[in-house]
JSON list of C-alpha atoms in Angstrom, two decimals:
[
{"chain": "A", "resi": 875, "resn": "MET", "atom": "CA", "xyz": [-0.15, 0.18, 0.01]},
{"chain": "A", "resi": 876, "resn": "SER", "atom": "CA", "xyz": [1.27, 3.21, -0.95]},
{"chain": "A", "resi": 877, "resn": "HIS", "atom": "CA", "xyz": [2.79, 5.87, 1.76]},
{"chain": "A", "resi": 878, "resn": "HIS", "atom": "CA", "xyz": [1.10, 8.50, -0.02]},
{"chain": "A", "resi": 879, "resn": "GLN", "atom": "CA", "xyz": [-2.67, 7.02, 0.98]},
{"chain": "A", "resi": 880, "resn": "HIS", "atom": "CA", "xyz": [-3.99, 9.64, 3.42]},
{"chain": "A", "resi": 881, "resn": "ALA", "atom": "CA", "xyz": [-1.42, 12.22, 2.16]},
{"chain": "A", "resi": 882, "resn": "VAL", "atom": "CA", "xyz": [-0.57, 15.16, 4.61]},
{"chain": "A", "resi": 883, "resn": "HIS", "atom": "CA", "xyz": [-0.62, 18.70, 3.42]},
{"chain": "A", "resi": 884, "resn": "GLN", "atom": "CA", "xyz": [-0.21, 18.07, -0.31]},
{"chain": "A", "resi": 885, "resn": "ILE", "atom": "CA", "xyz": [0.71, 21.85, -1.31]},
{"chain": "A", "resi": 886, "resn": "ASP", "atom": "CA", "xyz": [2.76, 22.39, -4.04]},
{"chain": "A", "resi": 887, "resn": "ASP", "atom": "CA", "xyz": [3.35, 26.31, -4.21]},
{"chain": "A", "resi": 888, "resn": "GLY", "atom": "CA", "xyz": [6.14, 25.98, -6.61]},
{"chain": "A", "resi": 889, "resn": "ARG", "atom": "CA", "xyz": [9.25, 26.14, -4.61]},
{"chain": "A", "resi": 890, "resn": "ARG", "atom": "CA", "xyz": [11.95, 23.42, -5.34]},
{"chain": "A", "resi": 891, "resn": "PRO", "atom": "CA", "xyz": [11.97, 21.20, -2.33]},
{"chain": "A", "resi": 892, "resn": "TRP", "atom": "CA", "xyz": [15.66, 20.78, -0.73]},
{"chain": "A", "resi": 893, "resn": "SER", "atom": "CA", "xyz": [17.93, 18.14, -1.66]},
{"chain": "A", "resi": 894, "resn": "ALA", "atom": "CA", "xyz": [17.81, 15.05, 0.82]},
{"chain": "A", "resi": 895, "resn": "ASP", "atom": "CA", "xyz": [21.20, 16.49, 2.17]},
{"chain": "A", "resi": 896, "resn": "GLU", "atom": "CA", "xyz": [19.85, 19.89, 2.86]},
{"chain": "A", "resi": 897, "resn": "PHE", "atom": "CA", "xyz": [16.67, 18.52, 4.14]},
{"chain": "A", "resi": 898, "resn": "GLU", "atom": "CA", "xyz": [18.52, 16.28, 6.84]},
{"chain": "A", "resi": 899, "resn": "ALA", "atom": "CA", "xyz": [20.72, 18.96, 7.86]},
{"chain": "A", "resi": 900, "resn": "ARG", "atom": "CA", "xyz": [17.87, 21.19, 8.66]},
{"chain": "A", "resi": 901, "resn": "LEU", "atom": "CA", "xyz": [16.13, 18.75, 10.55]},
{"chain": "A", "resi": 902, "resn": "ARG", "atom": "CA", "xyz": [19.33, 17.85, 12.58]},
{"chain": "A", "resi": 903, "resn": "ASP", "atom": "CA", "xyz": [19.85, 21.45, 12.95]},
{"chain": "A", "resi": 904, "resn": "LYS", "atom": "CA", "xyz": [16.59, 21.24, 15.41]},
{"chain": "A", "resi": 905, "resn": "GLY", "atom": "CA", "xyz": [18.83, 19.76, 17.90]},
{"chain": "A", "resi": 906, "resn": "SER", "atom": "CA", "xyz": [19.92, 23.12, 19.61]},
{"chain": "A", "resi": 907, "resn": "SER", "atom": "CA", "xyz": [16.40, 23.25, 20.79]},
{"chain": "A", "resi": 908, "resn": "TYR", "atom": "CA", "xyz": [16.55, 19.77, 22.31]},
{"chain": "A", "resi": 909, "resn": "HIS", "atom": "CA", "xyz": [16.01, 20.01, 26.26]},
{"chain": "A", "resi": 910, "resn": "ILE", "atom": "CA", "xyz": [19.61, 18.98, 26.47]},
{"chain": "A", "resi": 911, "resn": "HIS", "atom": "CA", "xyz": [20.01, 22.39, 26.61]},
{"chain": "A", "resi": 912, "resn": "HIS", "atom": "CA", "xyz": [17.83, 22.98, 29.00]},
{"chain": "A", "resi": 913, "resn": "PRO", "atom": "CA", "xyz": [18.92, 24.50, 32.33]},
{"chain": "A", "resi": 914, "resn": "PHE", "atom": "CA", "xyz": [17.60, 21.89, 34.33]},
{"chain": "A", "resi": 915, "resn": "HIS", "atom": "CA", "xyz": [19.33, 19.18, 31.98]},
{"chain": "A", "resi": 916, "resn": "VAL", "atom": "CA", "xyz": [22.49, 21.50, 32.29]},
{"chain": "A", "resi": 917, "resn": "MET", "atom": "CA", "xyz": [22.11, 21.25, 35.88]},
{"chain": "A", "resi": 918, "resn": "MET", "atom": "CA", "xyz": [21.76, 17.50, 35.83]},
{"chain": "A", "resi": 919, "resn": "ALA", "atom": "CA", "xyz": [24.87, 17.20, 33.50]},
{"chain": "A", "resi": 920, "resn": "GLU", "atom": "CA", "xyz": [27.06, 19.66, 35.65]},
{"chain": "A", "resi": 921, "resn": "GLY", "atom": "CA", "xyz": [25.88, 17.33, 38.81]},
{"chain": "A", "resi": 922, "resn": "GLN", "atom": "CA", "xyz": [24.50, 19.90, 40.39]},
{"chain": "A", "resi": 923, "resn": "LEU", "atom": "CA", "xyz": [20.83, 18.31, 41.07]},
{"chain": "A", "resi": 924, "resn": "THR", "atom": "CA", "xyz": [20.00, 17.33, 44.67]},
{"chain": "A", "resi": 925, "resn": "GLN", "atom": "CA", "xyz": [18.47, 13.82, 45.05]},
{"chain": "A", "resi": 926, "resn": "ALA", "atom": "CA", "xyz": [15.07, 15.55, 45.65]},
{"chain": "A", "resi": 927, "resn": "GLN", "atom": "CA", "xyz": [15.65, 17.14, 42.02]},
{"chain": "A", "resi": 928, "resn": "MET", "atom": "CA", "xyz": [16.48, 13.83, 40.50]},
{"chain": "A", "resi": 929, "resn": "GLN", "atom": "CA", "xyz": [13.77, 11.90, 42.41]},
{"chain": "A", "resi": 930, "resn": "GLY", "atom": "CA", "xyz": [11.35, 14.56, 40.72]},
{"chain": "A", "resi": 931, "resn": "TRP", "atom": "CA", "xyz": [12.97, 14.16, 37.30]},
{"chain": "A", "resi": 932, "resn": "VAL", "atom": "CA", "xyz": [12.92, 10.36, 37.05]},
{"chain": "A", "resi": 933, "resn": "ALA", "atom": "CA", "xyz": [8.95, 10.22, 38.58]},
{"chain": "A", "resi": 934, "resn": "ASN", "atom": "CA", "xyz": [7.78, 12.78, 36.12]},
{"chain": "A", "resi": 935, "resn": "ARG", "atom": "CA", "xyz": [9.60, 11.51, 32.74]},
{"chain": "A", "resi": 936, "resn": "TYR", "atom": "CA", "xyz": [7.96, 7.83, 33.94]},
{"chain": "A", "resi": 937, "resn": "LEU", "atom": "CA", "xyz": [4.53, 9.99, 32.52]},
{"chain": "A", "resi": 938, "resn": "TYR", "atom": "CA", "xyz": [6.40, 10.25, 29.41]},
{"chain": "A", "resi": 939, "resn": "GLN", "atom": "CA", "xyz": [7.88, 6.70, 29.51]},
{"chain": "A", "resi": 940, "resn": "THR", "atom": "CA", "xyz": [4.56, 4.87, 29.73]},
{"chain": "A", "resi": 941, "resn": "ALA", "atom": "CA", "xyz": [2.92, 7.40, 26.85]},
{"chain": "A", "resi": 942, "resn": "ILE", "atom": "CA", "xyz": [5.60, 6.26, 24.64]},
{"chain": "A", "resi": 943, "resn": "PRO", "atom": "CA", "xyz": [4.06, 2.71, 23.70]},
{"chain": "A", "resi": 944, "resn": "ILE", "atom": "CA", "xyz": [0.43, 4.40, 23.89]},
{"chain": "A", "resi": 945, "resn": "LYS", "atom": "CA", "xyz": [1.15, 6.96, 21.03]},
{"chain": "A", "resi": 946, "resn": "ASP", "atom": "CA", "xyz": [3.28, 4.29, 19.03]},
{"chain": "A", "resi": 947, "resn": "ALA", "atom": "CA", "xyz": [0.23, 2.13, 18.95]},
{"chain": "A", "resi": 948, "resn": "ALA", "atom": "CA", "xyz": [-2.11, 5.26, 17.87]},
{"chain": "A", "resi": 949, "resn": "ILE", "atom": "CA", "xyz": [0.36, 5.38, 14.86]},
{"chain": "A", "resi": 950, "resn": "LEU", "atom": "CA", "xyz": [-0.06, 1.86, 14.15]},
{"chain": "A", "resi": 951, "resn": "SER", "atom": "CA", "xyz": [-3.58, 1.96, 14.46]},
{"chain": "A", "resi": 952, "resn": "ASN", "atom": "CA", "xyz": [-3.84, 5.00, 11.90]},
{"chain": "A", "resi": 953, "resn": "CYS", "atom": "CA", "xyz": [-1.32, 3.37, 9.62]},
{"chain": "A", "resi": 954, "resn": "PRO", "atom": "CA", "xyz": [-2.57, 0.92, 6.67]},
{"chain": "A", "resi": 955, "resn": "ASP", "atom": "CA", "xyz": [0.89, 0.02, 5.45]},
{"chain": "A", "resi": 956, "resn": "ARG", "atom": "CA", "xyz": [1.90, -3.33, 6.57]},
{"chain": "A", "resi": 957, "resn": "ASP", "atom": "CA", "xyz": [5.55, -2.67, 6.38]},
{"chain": "A", "resi": 958, "resn": "ILE", "atom": "CA", "xyz": [5.97, 0.37, 8.34]},
{"chain": "A", "resi": 959, "resn": "ARG", "atom": "CA", "xyz": [3.48, -1.58, 11.24]},
{"chain": "A", "resi": 960, "resn": "ARG", "atom": "CA", "xyz": [5.71, -4.33, 11.22]},
{"chain": "A", "resi": 961, "resn": "GLU", "atom": "CA", "xyz": [8.89, -2.00, 11.77]},
{"chain": "A", "resi": 962, "resn": "TRP", "atom": "CA", "xyz": [7.18, 0.45, 14.24]},
{"chain": "A", "resi": 963, "resn": "ILE", "atom": "CA", "xyz": [5.60, -2.31, 16.65]},
{"chain": "A", "resi": 964, "resn": "GLU", "atom": "CA", "xyz": [9.35, -3.10, 17.93]},
{"chain": "A", "resi": 965, "resn": "ARG", "atom": "CA", "xyz": [9.38, 0.16, 19.87]},
{"chain": "A", "resi": 966, "resn": "ILE", "atom": "CA", "xyz": [6.25, -1.10, 21.89]},
{"chain": "A", "resi": 967, "resn": "LEU", "atom": "CA", "xyz": [7.96, -3.92, 22.51]},
{"chain": "A", "resi": 968, "resn": "ASP", "atom": "CA", "xyz": [10.87, -2.50, 23.63]},
{"chain": "A", "resi": 969, "resn": "HIS", "atom": "CA", "xyz": [9.05, -0.34, 26.00]},
{"chain": "A", "resi": 970, "resn": "ASP", "atom": "CA", "xyz": [6.28, -2.52, 27.40]},
{"chain": "A", "resi": 971, "resn": "GLY", "atom": "CA", "xyz": [8.78, -5.53, 27.21]},
{"chain": "A", "resi": 972, "resn": "ARG", "atom": "CA", "xyz": [8.60, -9.00, 25.16]},
{"chain": "A", "resi": 973, "resn": "LEU", "atom": "CA", "xyz": [8.75, -12.89, 25.60]},
{"chain": "A", "resi": 974, "resn": "VAL", "atom": "CA", "xyz": [11.59, -14.45, 23.74]},
{"chain": "A", "resi": 975, "resn": "ASN", "atom": "CA", "xyz": [11.84, -18.08, 23.50]},
{"chain": "A", "resi": 976, "resn": "GLY", "atom": "CA", "xyz": [9.43, -18.34, 26.75]},
{"chain": "A", "resi": 977, "resn": "VAL", "atom": "CA", "xyz": [11.49, -15.61, 28.81]},
{"chain": "A", "resi": 978, "resn": "GLN", "atom": "CA", "xyz": [9.84, -12.62, 29.63]},
{"chain": "A", "resi": 979, "resn": "GLU", "atom": "CA", "xyz": [12.26, -9.56, 28.45]},
{"chain": "A", "resi": 980, "resn": "PRO", "atom": "CA", "xyz": [10.88, -6.71, 30.96]},
{"chain": "A", "resi": 981, "resn": "GLY", "atom": "CA", "xyz": [11.38, -3.49, 28.42]},
{"chain": "A", "resi": 982, "resn": "GLY", "atom": "CA", "xyz": [11.83, -0.09, 29.18]},
{"chain": "A", "resi": 983, "resn": "ILE", "atom": "CA", "xyz": [9.31, 0.84, 31.14]},
{"chain": "A", "resi": 984, "resn": "GLU", "atom": "CA", "xyz": [10.50, -1.36, 33.69]},
{"chain": "A", "resi": 985, "resn": "ALA", "atom": "CA", "xyz": [13.99, -0.42, 33.41]},
{"chain": "A", "resi": 986, "resn": "TRP", "atom": "CA", "xyz": [12.62, 3.28, 34.03]},
{"chain": "A", "resi": 987, "resn": "LEU", "atom": "CA", "xyz": [11.14, 1.95, 37.42]},
{"chain": "A", "resi": 988, "resn": "LYS", "atom": "CA", "xyz": [14.59, 0.37, 38.37]},
{"chain": "A", "resi": 989, "resn": "LEU", "atom": "CA", "xyz": [15.89, 3.83, 37.51]},
{"chain": "A", "resi": 990, "resn": "GLY", "atom": "CA", "xyz": [13.40, 5.18, 39.86]},
{"chain": "A", "resi": 991, "resn": "GLU", "atom": "CA", "xyz": [14.44, 2.58, 43.16]},
{"chain": "A", "resi": 992, "resn": "ALA", "atom": "CA", "xyz": [17.92, 3.31, 41.93]},
{"chain": "A", "resi": 993, "resn": "VAL", "atom": "CA", "xyz": [17.25, 7.13, 42.98]},
{"chain": "A", "resi": 994, "resn": "GLY", "atom": "CA", "xyz": [15.51, 6.18, 46.15]},
{"chain": "A", "resi": 995, "resn": "LEU", "atom": "CA", "xyz": [11.76, 6.05, 45.14]},
{"chain": "A", "resi": 996, "resn": "THR", "atom": "CA", "xyz": [9.62, 3.27, 45.38]},
{"chain": "A", "resi": 997, "resn": "ARG", "atom": "CA", "xyz": [7.94, 1.76, 42.50]},
{"chain": "A", "resi": 998, "resn": "ASP", "atom": "CA", "xyz": [4.69, 3.07, 44.05]},
{"chain": "A", "resi": 999, "resn": "ASP", "atom": "CA", "xyz": [5.89, 6.36, 44.37]},
{"chain": "A", "resi": 1000, "resn": "VAL", "atom": "CA", "xyz": [6.78, 6.26, 40.56]},
{"chain": "A", "resi": 1001, "resn": "THR", "atom": "CA", "xyz": [3.58, 4.40, 39.50]},
{"chain": "A", "resi": 1002, "resn": "SER", "atom": "CA", "xyz": [1.25, 6.12, 41.46]},
{"chain": "A", "resi": 1003, "resn": "GLU", "atom": "CA", "xyz": [2.03, 9.40, 39.61]},
{"chain": "A", "resi": 1004, "resn": "ARG", "atom": "CA", "xyz": [1.35, 11.36, 42.53]},
{"chain": "A", "resi": 1005, "resn": "LEU", "atom": "CA", "xyz": [4.80, 13.15, 42.12]},
{"chain": "A", "resi": 1006, "resn": "VAL", "atom": "CA", "xyz": [3.91, 14.36, 38.26]},
{"chain": "A", "resi": 1007, "resn": "ALA", "atom": "CA", "xyz": [3.53, 17.97, 37.84]},
{"chain": "A", "resi": 1008, "resn": "PRO", "atom": "CA", "xyz": [0.37, 19.01, 36.14]},
{"chain": "A", "resi": 1009, "resn": "ALA", "atom": "CA", "xyz": [2.36, 21.02, 33.14]},
{"chain": "A", "resi": 1010, "resn": "ALA", "atom": "CA", "xyz": [4.22, 17.58, 32.74]},
{"chain": "A", "resi": 1011, "resn": "ARG", "atom": "CA", "xyz": [1.17, 15.81, 32.41]},
{"chain": "A", "resi": 1012, "resn": "PHE", "atom": "CA", "xyz": [-0.65, 18.14, 29.87]},
{"chain": "A", "resi": 1013, "resn": "ALA", "atom": "CA", "xyz": [2.33, 18.14, 27.76]},
{"chain": "A", "resi": 1014, "resn": "VAL", "atom": "CA", "xyz": [2.61, 14.37, 27.56]},
{"chain": "A", "resi": 1015, "resn": "GLN", "atom": "CA", "xyz": [-1.45, 14.00, 26.76]},
{"chain": "A", "resi": 1016, "resn": "ALA", "atom": "CA", "xyz": [-1.16, 16.75, 24.19]},
{"chain": "A", "resi": 1017, "resn": "TYR", "atom": "CA", "xyz": [2.08, 14.57, 22.40]},
{"chain": "A", "resi": 1018, "resn": "VAL", "atom": "CA", "xyz": [-0.44, 11.29, 22.61]},
{"chain": "A", "resi": 1019, "resn": "ASN", "atom": "CA", "xyz": [-3.16, 13.47, 21.25]},
{"chain": "A", "resi": 1020, "resn": "PHE", "atom": "CA", "xyz": [-1.15, 14.76, 18.36]},
{"chain": "A", "resi": 1021, "resn": "ALA", "atom": "CA", "xyz": [-0.15, 11.00, 17.40]},
{"chain": "A", "resi": 1022, "resn": "ARG", "atom": "CA", "xyz": [-3.54, 9.99, 17.85]},
{"chain": "A", "resi": 1023, "resn": "GLN", "atom": "CA", "xyz": [-5.30, 12.71, 15.77]},
{"chain": "A", "resi": 1024, "resn": "GLN", "atom": "CA", "xyz": [-2.58, 13.91, 13.04]},
{"chain": "A", "resi": 1025, "resn": "PRO", "atom": "CA", "xyz": [-2.19, 11.51, 9.62]},
{"chain": "A", "resi": 1026, "resn": "TRP", "atom": "CA", "xyz": [0.53, 8.88, 10.89]},
{"chain": "A", "resi": 1027, "resn": "GLN", "atom": "CA", "xyz": [3.05, 10.16, 8.77]},
{"chain": "A", "resi": 1028, "resn": "GLU", "atom": "CA", "xyz": [3.34, 13.51, 10.73]},
{"chain": "A", "resi": 1029, "resn": "ALA", "atom": "CA", "xyz": [3.36, 11.43, 13.92]},
{"chain": "A", "resi": 1030, "resn": "ILE", "atom": "CA", "xyz": [6.37, 9.25, 12.26]},
{"chain": "A", "resi": 1031, "resn": "ALA", "atom": "CA", "xyz": [7.94, 12.56, 11.89]},
{"chain": "A", "resi": 1032, "resn": "SER", "atom": "CA", "xyz": [7.38, 13.77, 15.57]},
{"chain": "A", "resi": 1033, "resn": "SER", "atom": "CA", "xyz": [9.34, 10.93, 16.64]},
{"chain": "A", "resi": 1034, "resn": "LEU", "atom": "CA", "xyz": [12.44, 12.53, 15.39]},
{"chain": "A", "resi": 1035, "resn": "THR", "atom": "CA", "xyz": [13.66, 13.95, 18.59]},
{"chain": "A", "resi": 1036, "resn": "GLU", "atom": "CA", "xyz": [15.14, 10.66, 18.88]},
{"chain": "A", "resi": 1037, "resn": "LEU", "atom": "CA", "xyz": [18.34, 12.05, 16.46]},
{"chain": "A", "resi": 1038, "resn": "PHE", "atom": "CA", "xyz": [19.25, 13.82, 19.55]},
{"chain": "A", "resi": 1039, "resn": "ALA", "atom": "CA", "xyz": [18.72, 11.13, 22.11]},
{"chain": "A", "resi": 1040, "resn": "PRO", "atom": "CA", "xyz": [22.06, 9.01, 21.95]},
{"chain": "A", "resi": 1041, "resn": "HIS", "atom": "CA", "xyz": [24.07, 11.71, 23.26]},
{"chain": "A", "resi": 1042, "resn": "ILE", "atom": "CA", "xyz": [22.08, 12.51, 26.13]},
{"chain": "A", "resi": 1043, "resn": "HIS", "atom": "CA", "xyz": [21.84, 8.87, 26.95]},
{"chain": "A", "resi": 1044, "resn": "GLN", "atom": "CA", "xyz": [25.72, 8.98, 26.60]},
{"chain": "A", "resi": 1045, "resn": "GLN", "atom": "CA", "xyz": [25.93, 12.17, 28.66]},
{"chain": "A", "resi": 1046, "resn": "ARG", "atom": "CA", "xyz": [24.47, 10.27, 31.65]},
{"chain": "A", "resi": 1047, "resn": "LEU", "atom": "CA", "xyz": [26.11, 6.88, 31.33]},
{"chain": "A", "resi": 1048, "resn": "ASP", "atom": "CA", "xyz": [29.28, 9.28, 31.21]},
{"chain": "A", "resi": 1049, "resn": "LEU", "atom": "CA", "xyz": [28.98, 11.43, 33.93]},
{"chain": "A", "resi": 1050, "resn": "TRP", "atom": "CA", "xyz": [26.16, 10.45, 36.58]},
{"chain": "A", "resi": 1051, "resn": "PRO", "atom": "CA", "xyz": [28.76, 7.30, 38.40]},
{"chain": "A", "resi": 1052, "resn": "GLU", "atom": "CA", "xyz": [31.23, 10.41, 38.98]},
{"chain": "A", "resi": 1053, "resn": "ALA", "atom": "CA", "xyz": [28.43, 13.39, 39.72]},
{"chain": "A", "resi": 1054, "resn": "TYR", "atom": "CA", "xyz": [25.94, 10.96, 41.43]},
{"chain": "A", "resi": 1055, "resn": "PRO", "atom": "CA", "xyz": [27.75, 8.01, 43.22]},
{"chain": "A", "resi": 1056, "resn": "TRP", "atom": "CA", "xyz": [24.61, 7.35, 45.10]},
{"chain": "A", "resi": 1057, "resn": "ILE", "atom": "CA", "xyz": [22.68, 6.69, 42.46]},
{"chain": "A", "resi": 1058, "resn": "GLN", "atom": "CA", "xyz": [23.24, 2.43, 42.10]},
{"chain": "A", "resi": 1059, "resn": "PRO", "atom": "CA", "xyz": [24.59, 1.76, 38.87]},
{"chain": "A", "resi": 1060, "resn": "GLU", "atom": "CA", "xyz": [22.10, -0.83, 37.58]},
{"chain": "A", "resi": 1061, "resn": "GLY", "atom": "CA", "xyz": [19.70, 1.87, 37.27]},
{"chain": "A", "resi": 1062, "resn": "LEU", "atom": "CA", "xyz": [21.46, 3.33, 34.18]},
{"chain": "A", "resi": 1063, "resn": "GLN", "atom": "CA", "xyz": [20.71, 0.13, 32.52]},
{"chain": "A", "resi": 1064, "resn": "TYR", "atom": "CA", "xyz": [17.47, 1.92, 30.63]},
{"chain": "A", "resi": 1065, "resn": "PHE", "atom": "CA", "xyz": [20.29, 4.34, 28.92]},
{"chain": "A", "resi": 1066, "resn": "ARG", "atom": "CA", "xyz": [22.44, 1.55, 27.64]},
{"chain": "A", "resi": 1067, "resn": "ASN", "atom": "CA", "xyz": [19.35, -0.19, 26.37]},
{"chain": "A", "resi": 1068, "resn": "ARG", "atom": "CA", "xyz": [18.50, 3.10, 24.49]},
{"chain": "A", "resi": 1069, "resn": "LEU", "atom": "CA", "xyz": [21.77, 3.78, 22.87]},
{"chain": "A", "resi": 1070, "resn": "THR", "atom": "CA", "xyz": [21.11, 0.87, 20.33]},
{"chain": "A", "resi": 1071, "resn": "GLN", "atom": "CA", "xyz": [17.38, 0.97, 20.29]},
{"chain": "A", "resi": 1072, "resn": "ALA", "atom": "CA", "xyz": [17.29, 4.65, 19.60]},
{"chain": "A", "resi": 1073, "resn": "ARG", "atom": "CA", "xyz": [19.54, 4.71, 16.63]},
{"chain": "A", "resi": 1074, "resn": "ARG", "atom": "CA", "xyz": [17.99, 2.09, 15.07]},
{"chain": "A", "resi": 1075, "resn": "ASP", "atom": "CA", "xyz": [14.78, 3.90, 15.51]},
{"chain": "A", "resi": 1076, "resn": "VAL", "atom": "CA", "xyz": [16.14, 7.24, 14.04]},
{"chain": "A", "resi": 1077, "resn": "GLN", "atom": "CA", "xyz": [17.30, 5.31, 11.10]},
{"chain": "A", "resi": 1078, "resn": "HIS", "atom": "CA", "xyz": [13.75, 4.05, 10.23]},
{"chain": "A", "resi": 1079, "resn": "GLY", "atom": "CA", "xyz": [12.23, 7.38, 11.35]},
{"chain": "A", "resi": 1080, "resn": "LEU", "atom": "CA", "xyz": [14.74, 9.43, 9.22]},
{"chain": "A", "resi": 1081, "resn": "ARG", "atom": "CA", "xyz": [14.49, 7.29, 6.51]},
{"chain": "A", "resi": 1082, "resn": "PHE", "atom": "CA", "xyz": [10.62, 7.45, 6.21]},
{"chain": "A", "resi": 1083, "resn": "THR", "atom": "CA", "xyz": [10.40, 11.04, 6.60]},
{"chain": "A", "resi": 1084, "resn": "LEU", "atom": "CA", "xyz": [13.31, 11.78, 3.91]},
{"chain": "A", "resi": 1085, "resn": "GLY", "atom": "CA", "xyz": [11.45, 10.18, 1.60]},
{"chain": "A", "resi": 1086, "resn": "TYR", "atom": "CA", "xyz": [7.69, 11.16, 2.30]},
{"chain": "A", "resi": 1087, "resn": "PHE", "atom": "CA", "xyz": [8.35, 15.01, 3.09]},
{"chain": "A", "resi": 1088, "resn": "SER", "atom": "CA", "xyz": [10.69, 15.31, 0.23]},
{"chain": "A", "resi": 1089, "resn": "GLN", "atom": "CA", "xyz": [7.83, 15.65, -2.18]},
{"chain": "A", "resi": 1090, "resn": "THR", "atom": "CA", "xyz": [7.23, 19.46, -1.95]},
{"chain": "A", "resi": 1091, "resn": "ARG", "atom": "CA", "xyz": [8.71, 22.21, 0.19]},
{"chain": "A", "resi": 1092, "resn": "ALA", "atom": "CA", "xyz": [5.98, 23.07, 1.69]},
{"chain": "A", "resi": 1093, "resn": "LEU", "atom": "CA", "xyz": [5.74, 19.35, 3.08]},
{"chain": "A", "resi": 1094, "resn": "GLN", "atom": "CA", "xyz": [9.14, 19.75, 4.56]},
{"chain": "A", "resi": 1095, "resn": "GLU", "atom": "CA", "xyz": [8.54, 22.65, 6.21]},
{"chain": "A", "resi": 1096, "resn": "ARG", "atom": "CA", "xyz": [5.75, 21.24, 8.12]},
{"chain": "A", "resi": 1097, "resn": "ALA", "atom": "CA", "xyz": [8.31, 17.95, 8.80]},
{"chain": "A", "resi": 1098, "resn": "LEU", "atom": "CA", "xyz": [10.58, 20.73, 10.54]},
{"chain": "A", "resi": 1099, "resn": "ASP", "atom": "CA", "xyz": [7.29, 22.53, 12.26]},
{"chain": "A", "resi": 1100, "resn": "ILE", "atom": "CA", "xyz": [6.41, 18.98, 13.55]},
{"chain": "A", "resi": 1101, "resn": "LEU", "atom": "CA", "xyz": [9.68, 18.14, 15.01]},
{"chain": "A", "resi": 1102, "resn": "GLN", "atom": "CA", "xyz": [9.82, 21.82, 16.86]},
{"chain": "A", "resi": 1103, "resn": "PHE", "atom": "CA", "xyz": [6.33, 20.56, 18.38]},
{"chain": "A", "resi": 1104, "resn": "LYS", "atom": "CA", "xyz": [7.60, 17.55, 19.56]},
{"chain": "A", "resi": 1105, "resn": "LEU", "atom": "CA", "xyz": [10.78, 19.25, 21.07]},
{"chain": "A", "resi": 1106, "resn": "ASP", "atom": "CA", "xyz": [8.47, 22.25, 22.58]},
{"chain": "A", "resi": 1107, "resn": "VAL", "atom": "CA", "xyz": [6.98, 19.02, 24.27]},
{"chain": "A", "resi": 1108, "resn": "LEU", "atom": "CA", "xyz": [10.09, 17.71, 25.78]},
{"chain": "A", "resi": 1109, "resn": "TRP", "atom": "CA", "xyz": [11.04, 21.50, 26.64]},
{"chain": "A", "resi": 1110, "resn": "GLN", "atom": "CA", "xyz": [7.76, 21.96, 28.78]},
{"chain": "A", "resi": 1111, "resn": "ILE", "atom": "CA", "xyz": [8.21, 18.87, 30.58]},
{"chain": "A", "resi": 1112, "resn": "SER", "atom": "CA", "xyz": [11.62, 20.24, 31.70]},
{"chain": "A", "resi": 1113, "resn": "ASP", "atom": "CA", "xyz": [9.96, 23.41, 32.73]},
{"chain": "A", "resi": 1114, "resn": "ALA", "atom": "CA", "xyz": [7.57, 21.67, 34.77]},
{"chain": "A", "resi": 1115, "resn": "ILE", "atom": "CA", "xyz": [10.19, 19.71, 36.81]},
{"chain": "A", "resi": 1116, "resn": "GLU", "atom": "CA", "xyz": [12.27, 22.64, 37.52]},
{"chain": "A", "resi": 1117, "resn": "LYS", "atom": "CA", "xyz": [9.20, 24.62, 38.62]},
{"chain": "A", "resi": 1118, "resn": "ALA", "atom": "CA", "xyz": [8.30, 21.79, 40.63]},
{"chain": "A", "resi": 1119, "resn": "TYR", "atom": "CA", "xyz": [11.84, 21.04, 42.41]},
{"chain": "A", "resi": 1120, "resn": "PRO", "atom": "CA", "xyz": [13.39, 24.37, 42.12]}
]
């Protein structure tokens, strides 16, 4: 089935599309808005967060972790292309876990709960969501709603903040053991897992976005706007945590 079914904003205003290289470069340039540059994350990288702040971050980001397979399921439910679904469903299994030869692999959400325990929270502290700031909840729900309501091609493009994720995961693996020696090292497994998973996801999401949105300049600009929306969601979550845990 064609990727171009249920096409988004098929406006051709006569402008030449950017080349694939130029388009990809513009997508990657959006990394300047990634939340690695948010003051809260800068403090985190510099080893300046208190234990309460780190706990607040883990508890609030749990809400985002649990939303990822839900938004991915929304993308699948809107997508008529079996090949895309076959590749995309891996993301749900990465987070929710999967059975491999009769053995349950716990998945990313479980790894995040282990991170919660490593920073001194109980599972109930995290899963109850009682530490979640209202603005963070609002931002996460906006992202899930986007994936449910917008064309699946746009929802795929919104996932491209993963372009910038391996760097932030590696930064935590490199810096936290020294900066936050009280965090139990087994809690960092989530970030180790995501180093390989995120790179695989990026290849898929980027390949699709570069192909589909390159049809017109207007579509390319739409993809950049979508990526900015997702960057804004992540920034807003960081804002909410910073305000809740000053």
